[in-house]
Amino acid sequence: MTEARGSAGPNGVTHARHAPGTPCWVSLMVHGLAATQEFYGALFGWEFRPGPQQLGPYVRALLDGREVAGIGQLPPDRHLPVAWTPYLASNDVDLTADTVRLCGGTVGVGPLDAAEAGRMAICSDPSGAVFGIWQTAAHLGTAITGVPGTPAWNELVTFETVTVAKFYETVFGYEEEEEAASSDLDYVGLHLDGRPVAGIHGVGTALPRDRGPHWMTYFEVADADDAVERIVGLGGHVLRPAHDSAHGRVATVADPEGARFSVIQNPR
């Protein structure tokens, strides 16, 4: 993982329109919408209000009145993996979806309009990892970062980086930068205009068999150890205990329905 931004002030970094290719939103589709709201509300202090209903019941999570994430309800007959999904900004979601197909990816949903909010598609890369594309209209995406309870980073966990990195570079115009910390680490940073916006981590056979390649969202917390304790108390699970890294104290966890995410306590 690399830092996506510099340090934020006490009120966080407020975002306007996101540049194409930038992770601009994260969304979670679950079976129990009410219970999931209770979990994340207690963990991150989120409040909720209704959002577009094109794919079923959907709410937007707010922190201090600013939108940070979305949670929707899966149809009862759909047994899909419950997972956090990052959305990458696009000025033309239809063109981007066509490019996804041409580069070996799959478009599973859309492109379609989400009421007046914008236009979207849900895709998977050639390795099977799911991501979204978002074309802004009324809804700009995540409105604030850099404070506890907001998305801090998005990272693709996959078998190896070389092939899939070329896919994302072709579709979104990323520049690639290899992680220099260790010759044994298969990690590349995805950059736009010289700034890191996401990462790809190749873990080989260490990839969970029940999960496959997937995007991992990191949420900022004030205290990673305290967050892990609260997650367990709220019915979640610890997949990797809190530990120190070069970018802060981090833990990998799952919510009560099994959606994996990480919490990170940035060094001050």
PDB file of C-alpha atoms in Angstrom:
ATOM      1  CA  MET A   1       0.000   0.000   0.000  1.00  0.00           C
ATOM      2  CA  THR A   2       1.150   3.534  -0.712  1.00  0.00           C
ATOM      3  CA  GLU A   3      -0.185   6.854   0.438  1.00  0.00           C
ATOM      4  CA  ALA A   4      -2.877   8.258  -1.817  1.00  0.00           C
ATOM      5  CA  ARG A   5      -2.793  11.783  -0.404  1.00  0.00           C
ATOM      6  CA  GLY A   6      -0.893  14.033   1.890  1.00  0.00           C
ATOM      7  CA  SER A   7      -2.030  14.663   5.439  1.00  0.00           C
ATOM      8  CA  ALA A   8      -5.443  16.208   5.872  1.00  0.00           C
ATOM      9  CA  GLY A   9      -6.563  18.859   8.291  1.00  0.00           C
ATOM     10  CA  PRO A  10      -8.977  18.136  11.155  1.00  0.00           C
ATOM     11  CA  ASN A  11     -11.946  18.522   8.801  1.00  0.00           C
ATOM     12  CA  GLY A  12     -10.565  16.234   6.095  1.00  0.00           C
ATOM     13  CA  VAL A  13     -10.087  16.823   2.383  1.00  0.00           C
ATOM     14  CA  THR A  14     -13.237  17.882   0.544  1.00  0.00           C
ATOM     15  CA  HIS A  15     -13.518  16.651  -3.036  1.00  0.00           C
ATOM     16  CA  ALA A  16     -15.208  18.199  -6.041  1.00  0.00           C
ATOM     17  CA  ARG A  17     -15.218  16.416  -9.395  1.00  0.00           C
ATOM     18  CA  HIS A  18     -12.858  13.426  -9.558  1.00  0.00           C
ATOM     19  CA  ALA A  19     -10.398  13.106 -12.431  1.00  0.00           C
ATOM     20  CA  PRO A  20     -11.036  10.148 -14.791  1.00  0.00           C
ATOM     21  CA  GLY A  21      -9.520   6.962 -13.400  1.00  0.00           C
ATOM     22  CA  THR A  22      -9.608   8.154  -9.797  1.00  0.00           C
ATOM     23  CA  PRO A  23     -11.418   5.923  -7.282  1.00  0.00           C
ATOM     24  CA  CYS A  24     -14.411   8.138  -6.542  1.00  0.00           C
ATOM     25  CA  TRP A  25     -16.868   5.968  -4.574  1.00  0.00           C
ATOM     26  CA  VAL A  26     -17.153   2.652  -2.745  1.00  0.00           C
ATOM     27  CA  SER A  27     -20.324   0.620  -2.552  1.00  0.00           C
ATOM     28  CA  LEU A  28     -21.380  -2.543  -0.742  1.00  0.00           C
ATOM     29  CA  MET A  29     -24.214  -4.888  -1.752  1.00  0.00           C
ATOM     30  CA  VAL A  30     -25.572  -7.001   1.122  1.00  0.00           C
ATOM     31  CA  HIS A  31     -28.509  -9.226   2.070  1.00  0.00           C
ATOM     32  CA  GLY A  32     -29.384  -7.488   5.349  1.00  0.00           C
ATOM     33  CA  LEU A  33     -29.442  -3.758   4.676  1.00  0.00           C
ATOM     34  CA  ALA A  34     -30.727  -2.657   8.091  1.00  0.00           C
ATOM     35  CA  ALA A  35     -28.251  -4.794  10.057  1.00  0.00           C
ATOM     36  CA  THR A  36     -25.366  -3.627   7.867  1.00  0.00           C
ATOM     37  CA  GLN A  37     -26.286   0.011   8.472  1.00  0.00           C
ATOM     38  CA  GLU A  38     -26.240  -0.662  12.204  1.00  0.00           C
ATOM     39  CA  PHE A  39     -22.772  -2.249  11.985  1.00  0.00           C
ATOM     40  CA  TYR A  40     -21.110   0.523   9.978  1.00  0.00           C
ATOM     41  CA  GLY A  41     -22.999   3.254  11.757  1.00  0.00           C
ATOM     42  CA  ALA A  42     -21.640   2.029  15.091  1.00  0.00           C
ATOM     43  CA  LEU A  43     -18.137   1.460  13.683  1.00  0.00           C
ATOM     44  CA  PHE A  44     -17.588   4.642  11.672  1.00  0.00           C
ATOM     45  CA  GLY A  45     -20.272   7.008  12.946  1.00  0.00           C
ATOM     46  CA  TRP A  46     -22.079   6.984   9.619  1.00  0.00           C
ATOM     47  CA  GLU A  47     -25.634   8.190   9.140  1.00  0.00           C
ATOM     48  CA  PHE A  48     -27.726   7.170   6.150  1.00  0.00           C
ATOM     49  CA  ARG A  49     -30.173   8.583   3.635  1.00  0.00           C
ATOM     50  CA  PRO A  50     -31.853   6.973   0.601  1.00  0.00           C
ATOM     51  CA  GLY A  51     -30.033   6.912  -2.733  1.00  0.00           C
ATOM     52  CA  PRO A  52     -30.981   5.806  -6.279  1.00  0.00           C
ATOM     53  CA  GLN A  53     -33.004   2.574  -6.310  1.00  0.00           C
ATOM     54  CA  GLN A  54     -32.187   1.302  -9.835  1.00  0.00           C
ATOM     55  CA  LEU A  55     -30.585  -1.890  -8.494  1.00  0.00           C
ATOM     56  CA  GLY A  56     -32.877  -2.220  -5.484  1.00  0.00           C
ATOM     57  CA  PRO A  57     -32.951  -0.604  -2.022  1.00  0.00           C
ATOM     58  CA  TYR A  58     -29.871   1.617  -1.613  1.00  0.00           C
ATOM     59  CA  VAL A  59     -28.627   4.135   0.946  1.00  0.00           C
ATOM     60  CA  ARG A  60     -25.751   6.569   1.042  1.00  0.00           C
ATOM     61  CA  ALA A  61     -23.575   6.767   4.126  1.00  0.00           C
ATOM     62  CA  LEU A  62     -22.814  10.250   5.431  1.00  0.00           C
ATOM     63  CA  LEU A  63     -20.174  11.512   7.839  1.00  0.00           C
ATOM     64  CA  ASP A  64     -20.888  14.971   9.229  1.00  0.00           C
ATOM     65  CA  GLY A  65     -23.423  15.404   6.443  1.00  0.00           C
ATOM     66  CA  ARG A  66     -21.012  14.527   3.616  1.00  0.00           C
ATOM     67  CA  GLU A  67     -21.339  11.384   1.504  1.00  0.00           C
ATOM     68  CA  VAL A  68     -18.618   8.754   1.902  1.00  0.00           C
ATOM     69  CA  ALA A  69     -19.988   5.386   0.684  1.00  0.00           C
ATOM     70  CA  GLY A  70     -23.069   3.476  -0.445  1.00  0.00           C
ATOM     71  CA  ILE A  71     -24.812   0.292   0.720  1.00  0.00           C
ATOM     72  CA  GLY A  72     -27.410  -1.571  -1.307  1.00  0.00           C
ATOM     73  CA  GLN A  73     -29.523  -4.682  -0.829  1.00  0.00           C
ATOM     74  CA  LEU A  74     -29.069  -7.761  -2.991  1.00  0.00           C
ATOM     75  CA  PRO A  75     -32.196  -9.447  -4.379  1.00  0.00           C
ATOM     76  CA  PRO A  76     -33.108 -12.513  -2.261  1.00  0.00           C
ATOM     77  CA  ASP A  77     -32.428 -14.867  -5.164  1.00  0.00           C
ATOM     78  CA  ARG A  78     -28.972 -13.479  -5.957  1.00  0.00           C
ATOM     79  CA  HIS A  79     -26.198 -15.355  -4.167  1.00  0.00           C
ATOM     80  CA  LEU A  80     -23.328 -13.043  -5.101  1.00  0.00           C
ATOM     81  CA  PRO A  81     -20.190 -12.403  -3.040  1.00  0.00           C
ATOM     82  CA  VAL A  82     -20.773  -9.668  -0.486  1.00  0.00           C
ATOM     83  CA  ALA A  83     -17.919  -7.258  -1.131  1.00  0.00           C
ATOM     84  CA  TRP A  84     -16.917  -3.612  -1.109  1.00  0.00           C
ATOM     85  CA  THR A  85     -16.583  -2.389  -4.697  1.00  0.00           C
ATOM     86  CA  PRO A  86     -14.621   0.711  -5.744  1.00  0.00           C
ATOM     87  CA  TYR A  87     -15.960   2.897  -8.535  1.00  0.00           C
ATOM     88  CA  LEU A  88     -13.468   4.535 -10.895  1.00  0.00           C
ATOM     89  CA  ALA A  89     -14.350   7.913 -12.398  1.00  0.00           C
ATOM     90  CA  SER A  90     -15.029   8.267 -16.123  1.00  0.00           C
ATOM     91  CA  ASN A  91     -16.134  11.124 -18.369  1.00  0.00           C
ATOM     92  CA  ASP A  92     -17.908   8.610 -20.639  1.00  0.00           C
ATOM     93  CA  VAL A  93     -18.983   5.374 -18.963  1.00  0.00           C
ATOM     94  CA  ASP A  94     -20.216   3.849 -22.218  1.00  0.00           C
ATOM     95  CA  LEU A  95     -16.860   4.350 -23.926  1.00  0.00           C
ATOM     96  CA  THR A  96     -14.995   3.059 -20.870  1.00  0.00           C
ATOM     97  CA  ALA A  97     -17.237  -0.029 -20.737  1.00  0.00           C
ATOM     98  CA  ASP A  98     -16.516  -0.708 -24.410  1.00  0.00           C
ATOM     99  CA  THR A  99     -12.788  -0.444 -23.676  1.00  0.00           C
ATOM    100  CA  VAL A 100     -13.169  -2.882 -20.784  1.00  0.00           C
ATOM    101  CA  ARG A 101     -14.657  -5.440 -23.176  1.00  0.00           C
ATOM    102  CA  LEU A 102     -11.994  -4.852 -25.819  1.00  0.00           C
ATOM    103  CA  CYS A 103      -9.249  -5.393 -23.235  1.00  0.00           C
ATOM    104  CA  GLY A 104     -10.602  -8.740 -22.012  1.00  0.00           C
ATOM    105  CA  GLY A 105     -12.797  -7.597 -19.145  1.00  0.00           C
ATOM    106  CA  THR A 106     -16.516  -8.156 -18.639  1.00  0.00           C
ATOM    107  CA  VAL A 107     -19.378  -5.697 -18.161  1.00  0.00           C
ATOM    108  CA  GLY A 108     -21.875  -7.331 -15.808  1.00  0.00           C
ATOM    109  CA  VAL A 109     -24.306  -4.462 -15.179  1.00  0.00           C
ATOM    110  CA  GLY A 110     -25.076  -1.427 -17.323  1.00  0.00           C
ATOM    111  CA  PRO A 111     -24.116   1.052 -18.432  1.00  0.00           C
ATOM    112  CA  LEU A 112     -27.284   2.544 -16.957  1.00  0.00           C
ATOM    113  CA  ASP A 113     -28.481   5.806 -15.448  1.00  0.00           C
ATOM    114  CA  ALA A 114     -28.771   6.045 -11.662  1.00  0.00           C
ATOM    115  CA  ALA A 115     -31.616   8.561 -11.673  1.00  0.00           C
ATOM    116  CA  GLU A 116     -30.170  12.079 -11.761  1.00  0.00           C
ATOM    117  CA  ALA A 117     -27.065  11.033  -9.823  1.00  0.00           C
ATOM    118  CA  GLY A 118     -24.985   9.833 -12.776  1.00  0.00           C
ATOM    119  CA  ARG A 119     -24.331   6.891 -15.062  1.00  0.00           C
ATOM    120  CA  MET A 120     -22.700   3.647 -13.981  1.00  0.00           C
ATOM    121  CA  ALA A 121     -21.504   0.195 -14.943  1.00  0.00           C
ATOM    122  CA  ILE A 122     -20.219  -2.753 -12.931  1.00  0.00           C
ATOM    123  CA  CYS A 123     -17.373  -4.669 -14.540  1.00  0.00           C
ATOM    124  CA  SER A 124     -14.755  -7.294 -13.852  1.00  0.00           C
ATOM    125  CA  ASP A 125     -11.143  -7.331 -15.029  1.00  0.00           C
ATOM    126  CA  PRO A 126      -9.620 -10.336 -16.849  1.00  0.00           C
ATOM    127  CA  SER A 127      -8.760 -11.988 -13.515  1.00  0.00           C
ATOM    128  CA  GLY A 128     -12.370 -11.691 -12.291  1.00  0.00           C
ATOM    129  CA  ALA A 129     -11.999  -8.814  -9.817  1.00  0.00           C
ATOM    130  CA  VAL A 130     -15.125  -6.618  -9.754  1.00  0.00           C
ATOM    131  CA  PHE A 131     -15.056  -2.824  -9.976  1.00  0.00           C
ATOM    132  CA  GLY A 132     -17.453  -0.068 -10.933  1.00  0.00           C
ATOM    133  CA  ILE A 133     -17.317   2.862 -13.349  1.00  0.00           C
ATOM    134  CA  TRP A 134     -18.994   6.146 -12.444  1.00  0.00           C
ATOM    135  CA  GLN A 135     -19.841   9.097 -14.691  1.00  0.00           C
ATOM    136  CA  THR A 136     -20.783  12.043 -12.530  1.00  0.00           C
ATOM    137  CA  ALA A 137     -23.982  14.043 -12.836  1.00  0.00           C
ATOM    138  CA  ALA A 138     -25.602  15.243  -9.594  1.00  0.00           C
ATOM    139  CA  HIS A 139     -23.640  12.802  -7.433  1.00  0.00           C
ATOM    140  CA  LEU A 140     -19.920  13.601  -7.387  1.00  0.00           C
ATOM    141  CA  GLY A 141     -18.891  10.553  -5.347  1.00  0.00           C
ATOM    142  CA  THR A 142     -17.029  10.467  -2.030  1.00  0.00           C
ATOM    143  CA  ALA A 143     -17.184  14.018  -0.726  1.00  0.00           C
ATOM    144  CA  ILE A 144     -14.555  13.832   2.024  1.00  0.00           C
ATOM    145  CA  THR A 145     -11.417  11.843   2.845  1.00  0.00           C
ATOM    146  CA  GLY A 146      -8.556  12.123   5.293  1.00  0.00           C
ATOM    147  CA  VAL A 147     -10.522  11.707   8.522  1.00  0.00           C
ATOM    148  CA  PRO A 148     -11.653   8.598  10.443  1.00  0.00           C
ATOM    149  CA  GLY A 149     -14.601   6.866   8.809  1.00  0.00           C
ATOM    150  CA  THR A 150     -13.651   7.729   5.223  1.00  0.00           C
ATOM    151  CA  PRO A 151     -12.108   5.620   2.431  1.00  0.00           C
ATOM    152  CA  ALA A 152      -8.315   5.958   2.485  1.00  0.00           C
ATOM    153  CA  TRP A 153      -7.093   3.654  -0.300  1.00  0.00           C
ATOM    154  CA  ASN A 154      -8.140   0.962  -2.774  1.00  0.00           C
ATOM    155  CA  GLU A 155      -5.937  -1.978  -3.647  1.00  0.00           C
ATOM    156  CA  LEU A 156      -6.417  -4.896  -6.025  1.00  0.00           C
ATOM    157  CA  VAL A 157      -5.372  -8.210  -4.472  1.00  0.00           C
ATOM    158  CA  THR A 158      -4.672 -10.684  -7.264  1.00  0.00           C
ATOM    159  CA  PHE A 159      -2.392 -13.533  -8.397  1.00  0.00           C
ATOM    160  CA  GLU A 160       0.210 -11.410 -10.192  1.00  0.00           C
ATOM    161  CA  THR A 161       0.474  -7.784 -11.256  1.00  0.00           C
ATOM    162  CA  VAL A 162       1.920  -7.770 -14.776  1.00  0.00           C
ATOM    163  CA  THR A 163      -1.064  -8.827 -16.879  1.00  0.00           C
ATOM    164  CA  VAL A 164      -3.820  -7.128 -14.921  1.00  0.00           C
ATOM    165  CA  ALA A 165      -1.833  -3.887 -14.544  1.00  0.00           C
ATOM    166  CA  LYS A 166      -1.730  -3.555 -18.327  1.00  0.00           C
ATOM    167  CA  PHE A 167      -5.525  -3.908 -18.407  1.00  0.00           C
ATOM    168  CA  TYR A 168      -6.086  -1.023 -15.979  1.00  0.00           C
ATOM    169  CA  GLU A 169      -3.425   1.132 -17.619  1.00  0.00           C
ATOM    170  CA  THR A 170      -5.068   0.700 -21.031  1.00  0.00           C
ATOM    171  CA  VAL A 171      -8.624   1.285 -19.788  1.00  0.00           C
ATOM    172  CA  PHE A 172      -7.972   4.206 -17.422  1.00  0.00           C
ATOM    173  CA  GLY A 173      -4.654   5.682 -18.561  1.00  0.00           C
ATOM    174  CA  TYR A 174      -2.726   4.925 -15.392  1.00  0.00           C
ATOM    175  CA  GLU A 175       1.026   5.179 -15.143  1.00  0.00           C
ATOM    176  CA  GLU A 176       2.678   2.246 -13.368  1.00  0.00           C
ATOM    177  CA  GLU A 177       5.275   2.474 -10.620  1.00  0.00           C
ATOM    178  CA  GLU A 178       6.806  -0.635  -9.085  1.00  0.00           C
ATOM    179  CA  GLU A 179       7.188  -0.827  -5.323  1.00  0.00           C
ATOM    180  CA  ALA A 180      10.896  -0.551  -4.542  1.00  0.00           C
ATOM    181  CA  ALA A 181      10.729  -1.614  -0.895  1.00  0.00           C
ATOM    182  CA  SER A 182      11.481  -5.273  -1.571  1.00  0.00           C
ATOM    183  CA  SER A 183      12.571  -7.275  -4.597  1.00  0.00           C
ATOM    184  CA  ASP A 184      10.298 -10.086  -3.373  1.00  0.00           C
ATOM    185  CA  LEU A 185       7.187  -7.887  -3.295  1.00  0.00           C
ATOM    186  CA  ASP A 186       4.952  -8.061  -6.365  1.00  0.00           C
ATOM    187  CA  TYR A 187       3.320  -4.661  -6.079  1.00  0.00           C
ATOM    188  CA  VAL A 188       2.695  -1.795  -8.485  1.00  0.00           C
ATOM    189  CA  GLY A 189       1.228   1.602  -7.811  1.00  0.00           C
ATOM    190  CA  LEU A 190      -1.247   3.082 -10.265  1.00  0.00           C
ATOM    191  CA  HIS A 191      -0.641   6.791 -10.796  1.00  0.00           C
ATOM    192  CA  LEU A 192      -2.477   9.638 -12.512  1.00  0.00           C
ATOM    193  CA  ASP A 193      -0.539  12.810 -13.285  1.00  0.00           C
ATOM    194  CA  GLY A 194       2.259  11.613 -11.006  1.00  0.00           C
ATOM    195  CA  ARG A 195       0.101  10.935  -7.943  1.00  0.00           C
ATOM    196  CA  PRO A 196      -0.762   7.479  -6.599  1.00  0.00           C
ATOM    197  CA  VAL A 197      -4.467   6.638  -6.772  1.00  0.00           C
ATOM    198  CA  ALA A 198      -4.580   2.840  -6.272  1.00  0.00           C
ATOM    199  CA  GLY A 199      -2.381  -0.237  -6.023  1.00  0.00           C
ATOM    200  CA  ILE A 200      -2.138  -3.797  -7.297  1.00  0.00           C
ATOM    201  CA  HIS A 201      -0.710  -6.488  -5.006  1.00  0.00           C
ATOM    202  CA  GLY A 202       0.180  -9.864  -6.460  1.00  0.00           C
ATOM    203  CA  VAL A 203       0.082 -12.501  -3.735  1.00  0.00           C
ATOM    204  CA  GLY A 204       0.229 -15.717  -5.791  1.00  0.00           C
ATOM    205  CA  THR A 205      -1.037 -18.788  -3.987  1.00  0.00           C
ATOM    206  CA  ALA A 206      -1.697 -16.746  -0.840  1.00  0.00           C
ATOM    207  CA  LEU A 207      -4.874 -15.462  -2.475  1.00  0.00           C
ATOM    208  CA  PRO A 208      -7.887 -16.744  -0.490  1.00  0.00           C
ATOM    209  CA  ARG A 209      -9.439 -19.680  -2.361  1.00  0.00           C
ATOM    210  CA  ASP A 210     -12.944 -18.657  -1.364  1.00  0.00           C
ATOM    211  CA  ARG A 211     -12.487 -15.112  -2.611  1.00  0.00           C
ATOM    212  CA  GLY A 212     -10.333 -14.984  -5.749  1.00  0.00           C
ATOM    213  CA  PRO A 213      -8.903 -11.699  -7.071  1.00  0.00           C
ATOM    214  CA  HIS A 214     -10.690  -8.750  -5.466  1.00  0.00           C
ATOM    215  CA  TRP A 215     -10.434  -5.078  -4.662  1.00  0.00           C
ATOM    216  CA  MET A 216      -9.761  -4.179  -1.038  1.00  0.00           C
ATOM    217  CA  THR A 217     -10.943  -0.858   0.411  1.00  0.00           C
ATOM    218  CA  TYR A 218      -9.052   0.695   3.332  1.00  0.00           C
ATOM    219  CA  PHE A 219     -10.989   2.938   5.723  1.00  0.00           C
ATOM    220  CA  GLU A 220      -9.202   5.400   7.968  1.00  0.00           C
ATOM    221  CA  VAL A 221      -9.641   5.012  11.733  1.00  0.00           C
ATOM    222  CA  ALA A 222      -8.278   6.953  14.701  1.00  0.00           C
ATOM    223  CA  ASP A 223      -7.020   3.791  16.457  1.00  0.00           C
ATOM    224  CA  ALA A 224      -6.684   0.496  14.583  1.00  0.00           C
ATOM    225  CA  ASP A 225      -6.593  -1.675  17.708  1.00  0.00           C
ATOM    226  CA  ASP A 226      -9.701  -0.032  19.102  1.00  0.00           C
ATOM    227  CA  ALA A 227     -11.439  -0.396  15.731  1.00  0.00           C
ATOM    228  CA  VAL A 228     -10.648  -4.125  15.614  1.00  0.00           C
ATOM    229  CA  GLU A 229     -12.047  -4.578  19.116  1.00  0.00           C
ATOM    230  CA  ARG A 230     -15.250  -2.763  18.139  1.00  0.00           C
ATOM    231  CA  ILE A 231     -15.559  -4.789  14.915  1.00  0.00           C
ATOM    232  CA  VAL A 232     -15.466  -8.040  16.884  1.00  0.00           C
ATOM    233  CA  GLY A 233     -17.936  -6.667  19.418  1.00  0.00           C
ATOM    234  CA  LEU A 234     -20.310  -5.735  16.594  1.00  0.00           C
ATOM    235  CA  GLY A 235     -20.233  -9.250  15.123  1.00  0.00           C
ATOM    236  CA  GLY A 236     -17.405  -8.840  12.601  1.00  0.00           C
ATOM    237  CA  HIS A 237     -14.288 -10.951  12.180  1.00  0.00           C
ATOM    238  CA  VAL A 238     -10.538 -10.368  12.177  1.00  0.00           C
ATOM    239  CA  LEU A 239      -8.736 -11.797   9.136  1.00  0.00           C
ATOM    240  CA  ARG A 240      -5.353 -10.257   9.891  1.00  0.00           C
ATOM    241  CA  PRO A 241      -4.747  -8.619  13.287  1.00  0.00           C
ATOM    242  CA  ALA A 242      -3.610  -5.027  13.610  1.00  0.00           C
ATOM    243  CA  HIS A 243       0.071  -4.633  12.779  1.00  0.00           C
ATOM    244  CA  ASP A 244       2.480  -1.845  11.974  1.00  0.00           C
ATOM    245  CA  SER A 245       3.301  -1.115   8.334  1.00  0.00           C
ATOM    246  CA  ALA A 246       5.262   1.543   6.521  1.00  0.00           C
ATOM    247  CA  HIS A 247       2.020   3.490   6.048  1.00  0.00           C
ATOM    248  CA  GLY A 248       0.426   3.137   9.470  1.00  0.00           C
ATOM    249  CA  ARG A 249      -1.136   0.512  11.691  1.00  0.00           C
ATOM    250  CA  VAL A 250      -3.467  -1.681   9.651  1.00  0.00           C
ATOM    251  CA  ALA A 251      -5.792  -4.668  10.079  1.00  0.00           C
ATOM    252  CA  THR A 252      -7.855  -6.719   7.649  1.00  0.00           C
ATOM    253  CA  VAL A 253     -11.351  -7.583   8.824  1.00  0.00           C
ATOM    254  CA  ALA A 254     -14.800  -8.674   7.652  1.00  0.00           C
ATOM    255  CA  ASP A 255     -18.251  -7.415   8.551  1.00  0.00           C
ATOM    256  CA  PRO A 256     -20.968  -9.791   9.833  1.00  0.00           C
ATOM    257  CA  GLU A 257     -21.968 -10.761   6.262  1.00  0.00           C
ATOM    258  CA  GLY A 258     -18.348 -11.461   5.318  1.00  0.00           C
ATOM    259  CA  ALA A 259     -17.459  -8.333   3.322  1.00  0.00           C
ATOM    260  CA  ARG A 260     -13.692  -7.870   3.645  1.00  0.00           C
ATOM    261  CA  PHE A 261     -12.105  -4.481   4.221  1.00  0.00           C
ATOM    262  CA  SER A 262      -9.094  -3.003   5.972  1.00  0.00           C
ATOM    263  CA  VAL A 263      -8.797  -0.311   8.609  1.00  0.00           C
ATOM    264  CA  ILE A 264      -5.741   1.898   8.753  1.00  0.00           C
ATOM    265  CA  GLN A 265      -4.485   4.269  11.414  1.00  0.00           C
ATOM    266  CA  ASN A 266      -2.302   6.764   9.595  1.00  0.00           C
ATOM    267  CA  PRO A 267       0.894   7.870  11.339  1.00  0.00           C
ATOM    268  CA  ARG A 268       0.717  11.450  12.519  1.00  0.00           C
TER     269      ARG A 268
END
